[in-house]
């Protein structure tokens, strides 16, 4: 290999080869193994490399063998490929095909490695291949979903089919292929895909597909296939490629992270707090994310936020759930009934601390598996009981930059409950948490923001948008969506749009929905927190696929995202677009659904109350008061007793006076 006119490239996916200098060199055995190890892991010590390739040899012999290997590599290539003395690294001008992101359909790492290197290297290579295969599957899934959203179903179907061919035992891949066939209008092909999956599983595993896949097949079989539709809005409007003008906030977050303290992002609604927090956490990939998310309605029920979050955590770590000590499972059964019989009601501070210690024990065991970031998003929606318990749990991890659990918070400025606001001030004063203010975008930041989402470069447009949104990223996006739907990017068009209020812009988008899609959104909004698509369908009395068709329309219009609203602003707009009669009817339907499916008493009571049925609400308020007393929350119990008294009084029931007397002075 002579000339250096051609760039040097190390190809490790498929047959390992070295190209450059006008020639190509086939690699095999330990040369290929060493170069692959350094390409994947980065600089490594000589001792580590020698032990990996010659684990059974004495250290001196292994080191000498490594020297000889490096010399042979140099001679074969006619140049230095590995540099360094005690620390070895690939030469800086040597590029590899492992440097970019994992791509769908890429070749197997070291596919043609002919010789056995060592058991240690074989284990390492197997782990690398498994990791890349998992990343390929995820990349393929994301590309397929993006193509579907962009209106290219044919290419999406081809990729989904290739994913199934590549790994016939990947059940998620089969599910995606079934959905794509059905969405494109070919129900028969979707059901054939399911039958192929059943045959493969029976032959290879002796098993049936999961209940989730079987349910998907039944749904496809019972409902007509929907027609494919174009997305209403570009994906960049849903999630701009990157944030702008957040350097100062980012620097403050990094300082808090380095100090081992909690970080709280504070800003107005739509200021980008959640996006900033998630991007920051993704920049620290050595930490696993646990999301603790407050939702509208959580404040009605003590421990509502924690019940949802701990249930999700145990579902994410099923082996952890199975190995929890009996006392932890019993304490958590207070808020997660499916864990077993709960202990007697809390009657003392010691009882409450034992309950909180059980929550800490779960997070401690999660953190022992690897560093964790616990993100408490939308803190202003969380119930005070969950926040009190969370502060106790977090305090056991705070103040140590090496702690296995880090904490971050996001909340809307001025929206915390009095109890949570007081607790936040205590944490700020003690230095356990550092507040970071998320500032509005400046004029030049808005210009960069608009360029990111692909808005035409109309002179003066950014200034008009800034005048309307005052630097709020979410308000900016909502205006941009309106302009896109109107296809009018003139300055006059922008001024007409900016002359409207934000609710008017959002209401205009809702008015373009089909009646069924709007009703589905209103039902979800009435359910508030913890709704599922199955619950929405049951509440409306619809088959699930009828709802899914409407839900896809809502996702295309960026009203919802998964099983949640795209933003609080959209959620509020849906509520505002609901008439009083529809509001009351939907609340009565929600109350009936939740009373039959184990809904918490306070939530059921509130639905009956909002549904103009105080007589139905009253006994549920009493039950909610008893539940609050059982968890040592007297203020909440008093509030529920007062509501029960008012509800009984509204229907002329004499029990109103009984519960007035139950309220402590």
XYZ file of C-alpha atoms in Angstrom:
665
model
C 0.000 0.000 0.000
C 1.935 2.978 -1.274
C 0.383 6.390 -1.849
C -1.396 8.426 0.831
C -3.567 10.223 -1.749
C -6.641 8.152 -0.815
C -8.118 8.616 2.703
C -7.516 5.737 5.098
C -10.692 3.876 6.031
C -11.141 0.931 8.402
C -14.259 -1.082 7.523
C -15.341 -3.363 10.360
C -18.979 -4.002 9.487
C -19.012 -7.119 7.338
C -15.590 -8.278 6.148
C -12.902 -6.309 8.047
C -10.695 -4.424 5.580
C -8.279 -1.500 5.592
C -8.406 0.824 2.583
C -6.045 3.670 1.772
C -2.859 4.618 0.021
C -4.251 3.247 -3.223
C -4.805 -0.307 -1.981
C -6.851 -2.565 0.254
C -5.777 -4.973 2.999
C -7.976 -7.849 4.235
C -7.842 -8.134 8.030
C -8.386 -11.193 10.154
C -7.618 -12.694 13.536
C -6.014 -10.619 16.244
C -5.198 -7.612 13.992
C -8.885 -7.233 13.190
C -9.807 -7.822 16.846
C -7.416 -5.169 18.183
C -8.433 -2.505 15.667
C -12.139 -3.202 16.278
C -11.702 -2.998 20.054
C -9.963 0.385 19.825
C -12.469 1.686 17.262
C -15.446 0.775 19.447
C -14.076 1.549 22.916
C -11.637 4.386 22.238
C -8.132 4.679 23.732
C -7.180 1.760 25.981
C -4.152 0.784 28.053
C -1.670 -1.744 26.715
C -2.460 -3.995 29.668
C -6.174 -4.033 28.803
C -5.536 -4.847 25.149
C -3.036 -7.585 25.928
C -5.319 -9.195 28.520
C -8.235 -9.174 26.089
C -6.331 -10.874 23.271
C -4.081 -13.217 25.316
C -5.933 -13.732 28.612
C -4.275 -17.063 29.389
C -0.694 -15.921 28.795
C 1.576 -14.489 31.531
C 1.440 -10.659 31.507
C 4.982 -10.287 30.148
C 4.284 -12.749 27.337
C 0.977 -11.008 26.488
C 2.686 -7.604 26.347
C 5.407 -8.952 24.061
C 2.795 -10.546 21.791
C 1.041 -7.173 21.558
C 4.286 -5.474 20.531
C 4.784 -8.043 17.777
C 1.187 -7.622 16.614
C 1.572 -3.839 16.344
C 4.794 -4.273 14.379
C 3.119 -6.666 11.914
C 0.237 -4.248 11.456
C 2.679 -1.421 10.705
C 4.575 -3.505 8.176
C 1.438 -4.784 6.416
C -0.105 -1.317 6.077
C 3.125 0.543 5.431
C 2.163 3.106 8.071
C 1.251 3.476 11.745
C -2.348 2.437 12.464
C -2.162 2.437 16.279
C -0.363 5.207 18.149
C 0.614 5.749 21.773
C 2.870 4.185 24.378
C 1.058 3.191 27.581
C -2.322 4.190 26.067
C -3.106 2.893 22.596
C -5.452 4.607 20.147
C -6.213 4.479 16.441
C -4.262 6.956 14.327
C -6.092 10.273 14.086
C -6.397 10.174 10.280
C -7.904 6.678 10.295
C -11.690 6.766 9.964
C -13.937 3.787 10.691
C -17.492 2.790 9.870
C -18.244 2.595 13.607
C -18.008 6.364 14.031
C -21.474 7.248 12.766
C -24.851 6.262 14.203
C -26.053 2.687 13.872
C -27.917 2.346 10.561
C -30.845 0.051 9.723
C -29.693 -2.963 7.733
C -25.975 -2.545 8.411
C -23.710 -5.619 8.161
C -22.687 -7.697 11.148
C -19.649 -6.473 13.071
C -16.616 -8.599 12.024
C -18.932 -10.887 10.072
C -16.099 -12.868 8.438
C -13.749 -13.232 11.389
C -12.235 -16.626 10.664
C -10.279 -17.510 13.795
C -11.008 -17.803 17.514
C -9.331 -14.913 19.315
C -10.009 -15.555 22.993
C -13.044 -16.230 25.205
C -12.775 -12.673 26.590
C -12.854 -11.138 23.121
C -15.692 -13.425 22.030
C -17.777 -12.231 24.990
C -16.961 -8.601 24.184
C -17.793 -9.073 20.493
C -21.105 -10.779 21.302
C -22.084 -7.880 23.559
C -21.127 -5.335 20.876
C -23.132 -7.168 18.227
C -26.174 -7.411 20.491
C -25.954 -3.706 21.303
C -25.725 -2.731 17.636
C -28.553 -5.081 16.687
C -30.790 -3.472 19.316
C -29.809 -0.010 18.084
C -30.496 -1.086 14.488
C -33.966 -2.258 15.446
C -34.705 1.034 17.161
C -33.286 3.071 14.275
C -35.314 1.056 11.784
C -38.470 1.553 13.852
C -37.895 5.325 14.059
C -37.139 5.694 10.347
C -40.237 3.670 9.483
C -42.441 5.792 11.723
C -40.968 8.975 10.272
C -41.613 7.818 6.726
C -45.179 6.932 7.673
C -45.727 10.374 9.198
C -44.236 12.000 6.087
C -46.676 10.156 3.825
C -44.371 7.505 2.328
C -46.146 4.254 3.288
C -44.538 2.146 0.539
C -40.976 2.764 1.762
C -42.109 2.417 5.369
C -43.643 -0.980 4.614
C -40.472 -2.144 2.854
C -38.340 -1.182 5.856
C -40.727 -2.845 8.302
C -40.695 -6.046 6.240
C -36.888 -5.980 6.111
C -36.796 -5.566 9.877
C -38.946 -8.697 10.297
C -36.729 -10.625 7.888
C -33.599 -9.549 9.754
C -34.923 -10.729 13.126
C -37.971 -13.018 12.767
C -38.290 -13.312 16.567
C -38.619 -9.535 17.101
C -42.284 -9.313 18.066
C -42.269 -5.510 18.047
C -41.165 -5.589 14.404
C -44.088 -7.866 13.527
C -46.494 -5.534 15.339
C -45.215 -2.539 13.398
C -45.600 -4.409 10.106
C -49.177 -5.390 11.019
C -50.087 -1.779 11.842
C -48.553 -0.455 8.622
C -50.415 -2.974 6.463
C -53.660 -2.088 8.204
C -53.032 1.655 7.980
C -52.380 1.351 4.255
C -55.786 -0.287 3.829
C -54.669 -3.938 3.493
C -56.278 -5.747 6.413
C -55.640 -9.171 4.821
C -51.878 -8.546 4.659
C -51.901 -7.387 8.291
C -53.591 -10.612 9.404
C -51.233 -12.695 7.244
C -48.308 -11.026 9.007
C -49.813 -12.112 12.322
C -50.216 -15.718 11.135
C -46.577 -15.779 10.014
C -45.548 -14.572 13.459
C -47.597 -17.339 15.103
C -45.959 -19.972 12.888
C -42.442 -18.681 13.602
C -43.013 -18.538 17.354
C -44.530 -22.036 17.407
C -41.635 -23.489 15.413
C -38.746 -21.663 17.090
C -39.979 -21.125 20.643
C -42.943 -23.386 21.155
C -44.910 -20.305 22.248
C -47.808 -18.131 21.165
C -47.311 -14.379 20.513
C -47.973 -12.072 23.456
C -51.470 -11.077 24.534
C -50.760 -7.556 23.245
C -50.057 -8.837 19.714
C -53.075 -11.139 19.804
C -55.260 -8.214 20.834
C -53.884 -6.110 17.965
C -54.784 -8.913 15.539
C -58.320 -9.119 16.930
C -58.760 -5.374 16.561
C -57.536 -5.458 12.974
C -59.885 -8.356 12.249
C -62.987 -6.631 13.630
C -62.701 -3.160 12.136
C -62.314 -1.929 8.552
C -58.899 -0.591 7.614
C -58.530 3.187 7.599
C -57.327 5.070 4.558
C -53.826 6.501 4.721
C -53.721 10.267 5.162
C -51.016 12.889 4.838
C -49.723 14.478 8.024
C -51.181 17.919 8.562
C -48.005 19.488 9.945
C -44.265 18.907 9.463
C -42.489 16.930 12.175
C -40.135 19.847 12.840
C -43.148 21.766 14.178
C -43.655 19.058 16.771
C -40.046 18.948 17.903
C -37.583 21.509 16.510
C -34.188 19.891 15.832
C -32.474 21.727 18.694
C -33.017 24.419 21.260
C -31.663 27.909 20.816
C -30.503 30.544 23.309
C -30.174 28.147 26.219
C -26.405 28.375 26.755
C -26.648 30.265 30.056
C -29.252 27.914 31.518
C -27.218 24.930 30.321
C -24.083 26.238 32.041
C -25.994 26.641 35.312
C -27.338 23.109 34.990
C -23.843 21.729 34.398
C -22.588 23.553 37.496
C -25.360 22.057 39.612
C -24.690 18.619 38.153
C -20.975 18.872 38.954
C -21.802 19.912 42.534
C -24.121 16.939 43.007
C -27.183 19.051 43.829
C -30.660 19.069 42.354
C -31.553 21.447 39.521
C -34.958 23.094 39.072
C -35.917 24.667 35.737
C -38.437 27.450 36.262
C -40.247 29.366 33.538
C -43.562 30.325 32.006
C -45.809 27.821 30.260
C -44.328 26.963 26.876
C -40.835 28.217 27.703
C -39.213 24.864 26.831
C -38.374 23.629 30.341
C -39.145 19.978 29.708
C -37.308 19.897 26.370
C -34.253 21.536 27.919
C -34.215 19.032 30.799
C -34.527 16.031 28.481
C -31.798 17.300 26.145
C -29.520 17.844 29.143
C -30.138 14.316 30.422
C -29.459 12.876 26.952
C -26.102 14.677 27.066
C -25.263 12.485 30.087
C -25.949 9.047 28.571
C -24.297 7.205 31.444
C -27.410 7.982 33.540
C -30.748 6.220 33.065
C -33.839 8.452 33.028
C -36.786 7.913 35.363
C -39.589 10.357 34.574
C -41.862 11.485 37.411
C -44.544 13.494 35.628
C -47.322 15.516 37.189
C -50.600 15.599 35.283
C -53.747 17.693 35.557
C -55.931 16.152 38.252
C -53.110 14.710 40.358
C -53.682 17.312 43.071
C -57.139 15.818 43.696
C -55.658 12.609 45.137
C -52.894 12.064 47.696
C -49.943 10.147 46.164
C -51.550 10.160 42.696
C -48.250 11.086 41.026
C -46.234 8.582 43.033
C -48.731 5.775 42.420
C -48.362 6.216 38.671
C -44.586 6.640 38.734
C -43.788 3.724 41.040
C -46.120 1.498 39.034
C -44.240 2.471 35.867
C -40.872 1.937 37.550
C -41.758 -1.565 38.718
C -43.119 -2.390 35.269
C -39.812 -1.251 33.721
C -37.838 -3.513 36.102
C -39.971 -6.671 36.510
C -37.164 -8.621 38.150
C -36.828 -5.829 40.721
C -40.531 -6.032 41.543
C -40.207 -9.773 42.121
C -37.289 -9.423 44.542
C -38.493 -6.538 46.716
C -38.586 -7.327 50.441
C -42.035 -8.226 51.720
C -42.269 -5.107 53.890
C -41.545 -2.853 50.876
C -44.220 -4.532 48.748
C -46.706 -4.259 51.598
C -46.040 -0.551 52.147
C -46.241 0.209 48.413
C -49.567 -1.640 48.287
C -51.005 1.472 49.949
C -50.829 3.168 46.540
C -50.414 0.142 44.215
C -53.120 -2.330 45.275
C -52.027 -5.034 42.819
C -48.894 -5.600 44.937
C -50.967 -7.267 47.658
C -52.716 -6.470 50.915
C -51.812 -3.073 52.326
C -50.951 -2.644 56.029
C -53.329 -0.814 58.399
C -53.842 2.944 57.887
C -51.044 5.321 58.864
C -51.559 6.572 62.404
C -48.191 8.067 63.357
C -45.158 9.837 61.980
C -43.249 6.562 62.329
C -45.787 4.824 60.082
C -45.382 7.533 57.454
C -41.571 7.313 57.526
C -41.722 3.546 57.041
C -43.959 4.154 54.004
C -41.479 6.715 52.652
C -38.535 4.407 53.361
C -40.196 1.762 51.171
C -40.251 4.278 48.311
C -36.602 5.083 48.933
C -35.730 1.376 48.904
C -37.160 0.978 45.396
C -35.139 3.889 44.004
C -32.016 2.766 45.854
C -32.248 -0.642 44.207
C -32.801 0.972 40.793
C -29.799 3.259 41.338
C -27.657 0.261 42.345
C -28.104 -1.043 38.785
C -26.559 2.103 37.330
C -26.679 5.882 37.737
C -30.188 7.364 37.499
C -31.613 10.823 36.839
C -35.046 11.319 38.368
C -36.811 14.082 36.438
C -39.878 15.550 38.173
C -41.640 17.276 35.296
C -44.676 19.569 35.666
C -44.155 19.787 39.405
C -47.032 22.278 39.602
C -49.519 19.494 38.750
C -48.272 17.052 41.398
C -50.135 16.357 44.593
C -48.596 17.683 47.802
C -48.343 14.211 49.358
C -46.174 12.897 46.502
C -43.973 15.984 46.716
C -43.535 15.618 50.472
C -42.605 11.948 50.084
C -40.339 12.729 47.133
C -38.428 15.366 49.088
C -37.748 12.809 51.826
C -36.562 10.207 49.302
C -34.408 12.648 47.322
C -32.763 14.000 50.455
C -31.036 10.666 50.954
C -29.193 11.122 47.645
C -28.459 14.861 47.626
C -25.143 16.598 48.192
C -22.834 13.946 46.767
C -21.505 14.512 43.242
C -20.836 10.752 43.059
C -24.386 9.805 44.060
C -26.066 7.151 41.959
C -29.260 9.199 41.734
C -29.541 12.782 40.515
C -32.676 14.908 40.656
C -34.085 17.526 38.280
C -37.355 19.458 38.436
C -39.434 21.506 36.007
C -42.348 23.701 36.963
C -44.335 26.662 35.787
C -43.433 29.950 37.437
C -45.968 31.036 40.070
C -48.048 27.838 39.748
C -46.864 25.751 42.737
C -49.235 24.976 45.574
C -48.442 26.873 48.835
C -47.040 23.721 50.454
C -44.829 22.890 47.471
C -43.670 26.495 47.125
C -42.631 26.551 50.790
C -40.756 23.258 50.399
C -39.012 24.573 47.278
C -37.823 27.660 49.146
C -36.399 25.451 51.892
C -34.495 23.365 49.340
C -33.155 26.485 47.603
C -32.097 28.063 50.900
C -30.298 24.892 51.993
C -28.467 24.597 48.675
C -29.899 21.115 48.030
C -31.505 22.386 44.809
C -30.457 25.226 42.513
C -33.144 27.117 40.576
C -32.424 27.925 36.923
C -34.635 30.515 35.227
C -35.526 29.668 31.624
C -35.546 33.043 29.879
C -37.597 34.069 26.793
C -35.989 34.078 23.348
C -34.418 37.309 22.127
C -35.130 38.646 18.621
C -32.137 36.938 17.051
C -33.027 33.682 18.848
C -36.530 33.731 17.369
C -35.002 34.170 13.909
C -32.796 31.097 14.450
C -35.772 29.185 15.842
C -37.885 29.895 12.761
C -35.034 28.834 10.484
C -34.820 25.500 12.319
C -38.461 24.605 11.761
C -38.189 25.529 8.084
C -40.262 28.712 7.883
C -39.607 30.769 4.719
C -37.055 33.564 5.161
C -39.504 36.440 4.733
C -37.932 39.812 5.730
C -39.515 41.112 8.913
C -41.349 37.846 9.654
C -39.291 37.033 12.759
C -39.966 40.493 14.180
C -43.722 40.055 13.808
C -43.599 36.584 15.361
C -41.531 37.918 18.259
C -44.064 40.698 18.806
C -46.811 38.100 19.227
C -44.951 35.399 21.190
C -42.634 37.604 23.290
C -39.915 34.959 23.018
C -42.032 32.032 24.222
C -41.019 28.950 22.171
C -44.398 27.211 22.452
C -46.340 30.332 21.495
C -43.960 30.773 18.571
C -44.640 27.217 17.430
C -48.401 27.652 17.694
C -48.257 30.755 15.512
C -46.028 28.944 13.010
C -48.513 26.049 12.846
C -51.308 28.496 12.128
C -49.289 30.107 9.317
C -48.491 26.715 7.809
C -52.117 25.625 7.844
C -53.152 28.912 6.230
C -50.191 28.736 3.799
C -49.813 32.475 4.187
C -46.325 33.628 5.192
C -46.714 37.235 4.112
C -46.218 39.972 6.698
C -49.910 40.821 6.488
C -50.758 37.153 7.069
C -48.479 37.049 10.091
C -49.999 40.252 11.469
C -53.521 38.892 11.028
C -52.556 35.706 12.846
C -50.668 37.559 15.568
C -53.698 39.780 16.076
C -55.557 36.782 17.455
C -55.191 35.406 20.941
C -53.467 32.081 21.510
C -56.752 30.371 22.476
C -58.222 31.585 19.189
C -55.319 30.069 17.234
C -55.679 26.740 18.996
C -59.461 26.777 18.708
C -59.101 27.293 14.974
C -57.022 24.138 14.765
C -59.561 22.199 16.826
C -62.394 23.385 14.568
C -60.700 21.667 11.626
C -60.906 18.286 13.384
C -63.604 15.773 12.586
C -66.420 15.655 15.197
C -65.280 12.214 16.372
C -61.663 13.302 16.827
C -62.747 16.346 18.816
C -65.014 14.220 21.024
C -62.146 11.798 21.677
C -59.886 14.706 22.693
C -62.600 16.098 24.982
C -63.102 12.715 26.644
C -59.356 12.428 27.294
C -59.272 15.968 28.674
C -62.129 15.215 31.064
C -60.337 12.100 32.326
C -57.367 14.406 33.008
C -54.516 12.261 34.323
C -53.771 8.576 33.909
C -56.098 7.985 31.005
C -55.449 5.212 28.521
C -56.841 4.800 25.032
C -58.808 1.801 26.275
C -60.403 3.986 28.970
C -61.313 6.689 26.462
C -62.883 4.068 24.171
C -64.833 2.503 27.065
C -65.967 5.906 28.264
C -67.348 6.781 24.803
C -68.662 3.271 24.148
C -66.551 2.950 20.983
C -64.622 -0.040 19.581
C -60.938 0.585 20.150
C -60.087 0.818 16.437
C -62.696 3.499 15.958
C -60.874 5.490 18.613
C -57.451 4.723 17.103
C -58.521 6.232 13.792
C -59.567 9.433 15.575
C -56.416 9.372 17.705
C -54.218 9.258 14.621
C -56.024 12.343 13.366
C -55.324 14.060 16.697
C -51.652 13.109 16.499
C -51.363 14.448 12.945
C -52.887 17.726 14.141
C -50.433 17.692 17.085
C -53.244 17.839 19.606
C -52.019 14.685 21.356
C -48.719 12.863 21.558
C -49.040 9.211 22.510
C -51.387 8.921 25.497
C -51.095 12.567 26.468
C -51.721 16.058 25.173
C -49.028 17.736 23.111
C -48.909 20.623 25.580
C -50.850 22.113 28.491
C -51.899 24.970 26.210
C -53.565 22.499 23.850
C -55.190 20.664 26.769
C -56.689 23.934 28.014
C -57.920 24.789 24.519
C -59.718 21.428 24.283
C -61.433 22.122 27.612
C -62.465 25.579 26.404
C -63.936 24.063 23.237
C -66.229 21.767 25.265
C -69.798 22.950 25.799
C -71.334 22.843 29.278
C -73.732 20.044 28.346
C -70.938 17.945 26.786
C -68.701 18.698 29.754
C -71.267 17.408 32.231
C -72.137 14.364 30.133
C -68.498 13.345 29.716
C -67.834 13.769 33.441
C -70.777 11.503 34.265
C -69.448 8.910 31.825
C -65.994 9.195 33.396
C -67.440 8.797 36.900
C -69.325 5.676 35.884
C -66.238 4.209 34.230
C -63.847 4.919 37.120
C -66.265 3.805 39.827
C -66.412 0.402 38.127
C -62.686 0.122 37.402
C -61.138 1.026 40.735
C -60.734 4.782 40.372
C -59.688 6.662 43.487
C -62.599 8.043 45.541
C -61.572 11.702 45.181
C -61.345 11.409 41.406
C -64.712 9.653 41.118
C -66.288 12.245 43.422
C -64.952 15.134 41.375
C -66.308 13.635 38.148
C -69.791 13.232 39.666
C -69.561 16.786 40.990
C -68.531 18.212 37.606
C -71.272 16.109 36.024
C -73.894 17.999 38.066
C -74.654 14.935 40.221
C -73.889 16.076 43.795
C -75.942 13.255 45.300
C -73.715 10.712 43.561
C -70.577 12.656 44.508
C -71.289 12.952 48.248
C -70.518 9.366 49.405
C -67.383 9.338 47.280
C -66.219 12.544 48.980
C -66.727 10.822 52.336
C -64.686 7.838 51.155
C -61.974 10.221 49.923
C -61.892 11.869 53.371
C -61.434 8.479 55.020
C -58.607 7.683 52.603
C -56.893 11.002 53.384
C -57.156 10.305 57.117
C -55.624 6.867 56.564
C -52.553 8.487 54.998
C -52.169 11.197 57.684
C -53.343 14.121 55.552
C -55.853 15.901 57.824
C -56.119 19.089 55.745
C -57.118 17.085 52.682
C -59.564 15.037 54.786
C -61.196 18.239 56.072
C -61.561 19.522 52.509
C -63.235 16.285 51.392
C -65.617 16.298 54.375
C -66.553 19.893 53.523
C -67.244 18.891 49.921
C -69.339 15.944 51.097
C -71.359 18.251 53.334
C -71.962 20.720 50.485
C -72.939 17.910 48.104
C -75.443 16.421 50.556
C -76.788 19.902 51.261
C -77.301 20.494 47.512
C -79.744 17.568 47.356
C -81.392 18.305 50.705
C -79.862 15.310 52.489
C -79.693 15.603 56.301
C -76.237 14.002 56.337
C -74.889 17.424 55.349
C -74.847 18.478 59.019
C -73.106 15.258 60.041
C -70.124 15.947 57.821
C -70.034 19.618 58.736
C -69.322 18.458 62.262
C -66.569 16.155 60.976
C -64.562 19.105 59.741
C -61.917 20.097 62.268
C -61.775 23.783 63.182
